[in-house]
Amino acid sequence: MGSQIAAHLANAGVETVLLDLGDLAHQAKERLRRWEPAPLFLPEVDRLITPGDVERDLERVAHADWVIEAVVEDLPTKQALLDRVGAYWRPGTIITTNTSGLPVGRIGEALPEAARRHFLGAHFFNPPRYMRLLELIPTPATDPAVTATVAAWGDRRLGKGIVYAKDTPNFIANRIGTFAFLRAVHLMLALGLTVEEVDAVTGPFLGRRGATFRTADLVGLDVALAVAAHSYAHLPHDEARETFRAPAPLEEMVRRGWLGEKTGAGFYRRTEAGVEALDLTTLTYRPRRRPQVGWVEAARELPLAERLRAAMAAGDALGRFAWTLVRDVLVYAARRIPEISDDVVNVDRAMRWGFNWEAGPFETWDLLGVAAVAERLAAEGVPLPPLVEAVLRHSEGRFYREDPTGRAAFDPATATYRPVPEPPGILRLDVVRRTGRVLAQNADASLLDLGEGIAAVALHGKLNLIGLGTLEVLAAGLDRLEREFEALVIGTDAADFSAGANLALLLMEAQEGNWDELDLALRTFQDLLQRVRHHPKPVVAAVAGRTLAGGAEMALACPRVVAAAETYLGLVETGVGLIPAGTGTMEVVRRLSRRIPADVTLDLLPLLRWAFETVARARVSRSALEARELGYLREADLVTMNADRVTSDAREVARSLVQLGYRGEPPAPVRVAGQRARAALESFLYILKTGGHITAYDEVVGRRLAYVMTGGDVPEGSWVSEAYLLELEREAFLSLLGEARTQERIRHLLQTGRPLRN
């Protein structure tokens, strides 16, 4: 864990010393480049990590600004190390422990009294790069200013969501998450369900990214049961204490070494014959089954509240399991206030950011209706938690309410609503919408007035798919930008900027032969993005998460991009048998051309081949830094560690461009590689096909892409217009869309979520 924390600090550009016994730190650093998922944004950022021997190099603590203790979860071991660290501590140095549930105050007792004011718990969830949660656990001795410093630094520099927890066993996320896991196991065994049946309902269906047993295999059963044992040992008065006692089959799994993926076997295992699942009653493996449950399939695509209600209404064993699990987690969480936190907000954030729940426990109470759940609890003989009684008695019967200025949460101490705290500088487009500063809107997007002469196009449709509604609002935004605004931001509050075009609509139009309508829609998209690209006033994209296909093209068209560090950007159209045709192919060629001075004669093929492979293979960046390496982001584009801040940072970039007197660039000729380069790319494709690396249809698509990227039937080094390249990419796109094998790829992706290699 320590090496992965060091890796994320390196991602943030922080020079880090990693200390361990003997040569272990050197070995850990070497492993960072091989781990999946990659802990580093780019392999080369590990240059910021200096490994050392804790026995020989501990004096380096004296020169550090922040010391993070991340040794084994054992109180005496942690205290012994901090006792040694205290000898080198200097005023101003912050010390934190990365314990996942040991008493932070007891750990800090090993430090000198003066150092304790600079000490607190800072629990990174694993893996630190990908898990947003950072739980902060101050002790009574901690200086509040130190806690505030770590919170601000974790938010801004490390991109973390900060949760404040009390110094209780396993804090917030692990306390509730471990209860949820073991309650699921106990219920499963009581109802005679299988591993596959439980996982069919406890993952995304119940609003949790990972299903129960699949997640346990990833975490490691030994780790999960160690956390549970700690809770059982240190929570003698917990009304649900027995839930934390591991069932006998799980203890036997640990004894046999069936810990999950790290040992090759857990609740699931892979064999040459396929994936097998464990029968917990016999502790034998059998081929995995995929249960088909009618009510689950019928509700799978519905909003979370409707999925949960479907579970409440189902009368079979799996339905009883799902409702009882949800019910017991909601009740358990409500009974933990004020034990683990004084407010509901930190609990909900801990579960969303630490376990990737779609909604936290108290948000789930609201989704189902607090009164409705309370009525069901009464009918089932389950006592109502005092906090829920207070909500029903003293408030509007909800844990949260929305108002024009933002979100407010029920405060148990005062029985009133208080604004949900946000770190300074975060801009929520949804809050702007609720304040009434809406200039135009439809189901896909809204045009908003952000103030100070800056407007925003806010995407908010399903997956932010780009359709006619998106284009309508973008056109309105560009029109208003010309007349009355100084800059425009394009962004979203969603985790993903855009998954691209609406493929279902494209397929339907193609199958109905509506080629004129498709041509017009594509021309409209191209024309709008050309207006974005060459507008005399700045347009800034604020992107995060999946930024794919048409979404990537929209970002590439903007003169500036502010990207969250976790941005997965790529032109992926070839995966469905198409090429980028929303100015994306043209922009890739345009950027290559601009890298070479007009009066320099240079062979374009080496640069072109690299760019061609990037697009033809539908490569998607695994970070914003890699997107820059792929040529999708420029040096002038900004990378923001915290995805919650991309919109506000984009607004600041737009404001600074206005102050600097930004003037857009008019369209300019583009130098292309011509027919000789196309022949070389086609030969490259042929070699890949004959070697079995691509299919015959991949070659067809690749040849169309090569034709556009080299400028069509023109000599080497020719200068062509942007409009000419746009015409080429549009013609290639529509031609490929008419191909049966492209339509097969699109249909397969829509039906299965996986690409088809036909």
CSV table of C-alpha atoms in Angstrom, one decimal, residues 142-151:
chain,number,residue,atom,x,y,z
A,142,THR,CA,-4.6,17.5,16.4
A,143,ASP,CA,-4.4,21.2,15.5
A,144,PRO,CA,-7.5,22.0,13.4
A,145,ALA,CA,-5.3,24.0,11.0
A,146,VAL,CA,-3.2,20.8,10.3
A,147,THR,CA,-6.4,18.9,9.5
A,148,ALA,CA,-7.5,21.7,7.2
A,149,THR,CA,-4.1,21.7,5.4
A,150,VAL,CA,-4.2,18.0,4.7
A,151,ALA,CA,-7.8,18.3,3.5
